[in-house]
Amino acid sequence: MEILQTRIFKTDTKRLHPNQKIVLDEAVKLISINPEIGEEKVGDLAGVRVHKFKMIHQEVLLAYEWRETEDQVILLALGHHENFYRDLKRQRHS
């Protein structure tokens, strides 16, 4: 499976500490093993899945698209719940 990253996702991950990156890598590995692990969104975010996981005692959301026919996962955004979905909608419509 091919794992791709958007520019925004790369920016989000640059701010992480090394121990946080290890946790993120585990989450991405879980998604690559089972792309249906994330909750499928509807409406403006149709086609996007969001996987929630703990990173140093805080819940973190990882948005991604799974392109089953192309065997690709595109990592869209990473963040905390506050304004996450609002920012994700802006990103998709820009």
PDB file of C-alpha atoms in Angstrom:
ATOM      1  CA  MET A   1       0.000   0.000   0.000  1.00  0.00           C
ATOM      2  CA  GLU A   2       1.216   3.469  -0.904  1.00  0.00           C
ATOM      3  CA  ILE A   3       1.067   6.143   1.833  1.00  0.00           C
ATOM      4  CA  LEU A   4       0.952   9.755   0.616  1.00  0.00           C
ATOM      5  CA  GLN A   5       0.943  12.990   2.635  1.00  0.00           C
ATOM      6  CA  THR A   6      -0.560  16.374   1.906  1.00  0.00           C
ATOM      7  CA  ARG A   7       1.487  19.504   2.475  1.00  0.00           C
ATOM      8  CA  ILE A   8      -0.706  20.393   5.456  1.00  0.00           C
ATOM      9  CA  PHE A   9      -0.164  16.972   7.043  1.00  0.00           C
ATOM     10  CA  LYS A  10       3.605  17.357   6.661  1.00  0.00           C
ATOM     11  CA  THR A  11       3.412  20.778   8.310  1.00  0.00           C
ATOM     12  CA  ASP A  12       1.330  19.360  11.175  1.00  0.00           C
ATOM     13  CA  THR A  13       3.863  16.607  11.832  1.00  0.00           C
ATOM     14  CA  LYS A  14       6.939  18.874  11.784  1.00  0.00           C
ATOM     15  CA  ARG A  15       5.912  20.292  15.157  1.00  0.00           C
ATOM     16  CA  LEU A  16       5.876  16.883  16.839  1.00  0.00           C
ATOM     17  CA  HIS A  17       8.516  15.665  19.280  1.00  0.00           C
ATOM     18  CA  PRO A  18      10.324  12.400  18.476  1.00  0.00           C
ATOM     19  CA  ASN A  19       8.252  10.388  20.977  1.00  0.00           C
ATOM     20  CA  GLN A  20       5.049  11.787  19.418  1.00  0.00           C
ATOM     21  CA  LYS A  21       6.258  10.797  15.949  1.00  0.00           C
ATOM     22  CA  ILE A  22       6.665   7.210  17.159  1.00  0.00           C
ATOM     23  CA  VAL A  23       3.015   7.165  18.275  1.00  0.00           C
ATOM     24  CA  LEU A  24       1.955   8.708  14.946  1.00  0.00           C
ATOM     25  CA  ASP A  25       3.937   6.100  13.004  1.00  0.00           C
ATOM     26  CA  GLU A  26       2.082   3.356  14.897  1.00  0.00           C
ATOM     27  CA  ALA A  27      -1.267   4.948  14.017  1.00  0.00           C
ATOM     28  CA  VAL A  28      -0.291   5.188  10.336  1.00  0.00           C
ATOM     29  CA  LYS A  29       0.820   1.555  10.436  1.00  0.00           C
ATOM     30  CA  LEU A  30      -2.598   0.548  11.831  1.00  0.00           C
ATOM     31  CA  ILE A  31      -4.316   2.454   9.025  1.00  0.00           C
ATOM     32  CA  SER A  32      -2.119   0.796   6.392  1.00  0.00           C
ATOM     33  CA  ILE A  33      -3.014  -2.629   7.793  1.00  0.00           C
ATOM     34  CA  ASN A  34      -6.735  -1.855   8.057  1.00  0.00           C
ATOM     35  CA  PRO A  35      -7.778   1.287   6.125  1.00  0.00           C
ATOM     36  CA  GLU A  36     -11.355   0.920   7.367  1.00  0.00           C
ATOM     37  CA  ILE A  37     -10.242   1.581  10.975  1.00  0.00           C
ATOM     38  CA  GLY A  38     -11.208   5.267  10.765  1.00  0.00           C
ATOM     39  CA  GLU A  39     -14.735   6.581  11.063  1.00  0.00           C
ATOM     40  CA  GLU A  40     -16.146   7.439   7.648  1.00  0.00           C
ATOM     41  CA  LYS A  41     -17.417  11.005   7.397  1.00  0.00           C
ATOM     42  CA  VAL A  42     -20.470  12.253   5.485  1.00  0.00           C
ATOM     43  CA  GLY A  43     -21.635  15.541   3.983  1.00  0.00           C
ATOM     44  CA  ASP A  44     -18.869  18.029   3.190  1.00  0.00           C
ATOM     45  CA  LEU A  45     -16.269  15.477   4.292  1.00  0.00           C
ATOM     46  CA  ALA A  46     -17.596  12.483   2.351  1.00  0.00           C
ATOM     47  CA  GLY A  47     -14.718  10.212   1.379  1.00  0.00           C
ATOM     48  CA  VAL A  48     -12.665  11.184   4.421  1.00  0.00           C
ATOM     49  CA  ARG A  49     -12.018   8.853   7.325  1.00  0.00           C
ATOM     50  CA  VAL A  50     -10.842   9.951  10.762  1.00  0.00           C
ATOM     51  CA  HIS A  51      -8.842   7.707  13.072  1.00  0.00           C
ATOM     52  CA  LYS A  52      -8.732   8.772  16.729  1.00  0.00           C
ATOM     53  CA  PHE A  53      -5.877   7.719  18.979  1.00  0.00           C
ATOM     54  CA  LYS A  54      -4.067   8.817  22.144  1.00  0.00           C
ATOM     55  CA  MET A  55      -0.811  10.726  21.940  1.00  0.00           C
ATOM     56  CA  ILE A  56       0.710  11.504  25.339  1.00  0.00           C
ATOM     57  CA  HIS A  57      -2.614  11.456  27.211  1.00  0.00           C
ATOM     58  CA  GLN A  58      -4.491  13.514  24.603  1.00  0.00           C
ATOM     59  CA  GLU A  59      -6.850  12.378  21.889  1.00  0.00           C
ATOM     60  CA  VAL A  60      -5.541  13.148  18.420  1.00  0.00           C
ATOM     61  CA  LEU A  61      -7.448  12.937  15.139  1.00  0.00           C
ATOM     62  CA  LEU A  62      -5.854  11.807  11.901  1.00  0.00           C
ATOM     63  CA  ALA A  63      -7.850  12.474   8.725  1.00  0.00           C
ATOM     64  CA  TYR A  64      -7.140  10.428   5.622  1.00  0.00           C
ATOM     65  CA  GLU A  65      -8.616   9.270   2.336  1.00  0.00           C
ATOM     66  CA  TRP A  66      -8.456   5.638   1.317  1.00  0.00           C
ATOM     67  CA  ARG A  67      -8.371   5.042  -2.404  1.00  0.00           C
ATOM     68  CA  GLU A  68      -9.093   1.353  -2.495  1.00  0.00           C
ATOM     69  CA  THR A  69      -8.789   0.901  -6.269  1.00  0.00           C
ATOM     70  CA  GLU A  70      -5.345   2.549  -6.308  1.00  0.00           C
ATOM     71  CA  ASP A  71      -4.275   0.938  -3.001  1.00  0.00           C
ATOM     72  CA  GLN A  72      -3.402   4.362  -1.574  1.00  0.00           C
ATOM     73  CA  VAL A  73      -3.906   6.141   1.710  1.00  0.00           C
ATOM     74  CA  ILE A  74      -3.572   9.929   1.610  1.00  0.00           C
ATOM     75  CA  LEU A  75      -2.873  11.481   5.010  1.00  0.00           C
ATOM     76  CA  LEU A  76      -4.743  14.791   5.099  1.00  0.00           C
ATOM     77  CA  ALA A  77      -4.483  16.355   8.544  1.00  0.00           C
ATOM     78  CA  LEU A  78      -3.505  15.744  12.143  1.00  0.00           C
ATOM     79  CA  GLY A  79      -4.729  17.630  15.177  1.00  0.00           C
ATOM     80  CA  HIS A  80      -6.805  17.951  18.285  1.00  0.00           C
ATOM     81  CA  HIS A  81     -10.582  18.059  18.157  1.00  0.00           C
ATOM     82  CA  GLU A  82     -10.916  21.826  18.536  1.00  0.00           C
ATOM     83  CA  ASN A  83     -11.544  23.321  15.073  1.00  0.00           C
ATOM     84  CA  PHE A  84     -10.234  20.130  13.427  1.00  0.00           C
ATOM     85  CA  TYR A  85     -13.289  19.490  11.250  1.00  0.00           C
ATOM     86  CA  ARG A  86     -13.732  23.180  10.384  1.00  0.00           C
ATOM     87  CA  ASP A  87     -10.112  23.410   9.223  1.00  0.00           C
ATOM     88  CA  LEU A  88     -10.379  20.120   7.353  1.00  0.00           C
ATOM     89  CA  LYS A  89     -13.425  21.373   5.428  1.00  0.00           C
ATOM     90  CA  ARG A  90     -11.529  24.545   4.500  1.00  0.00           C
ATOM     91  CA  GLN A  91      -8.561  22.495   3.337  1.00  0.00           C
ATOM     92  CA  ARG A  92     -10.705  20.279   1.112  1.00  0.00           C
ATOM     93  CA  HIS A  93     -12.522  23.187  -0.504  1.00  0.00           C
ATOM     94  CA  SER A  94      -9.506  25.402  -1.169  1.00  0.00           C
TER      95      SER A  94
END
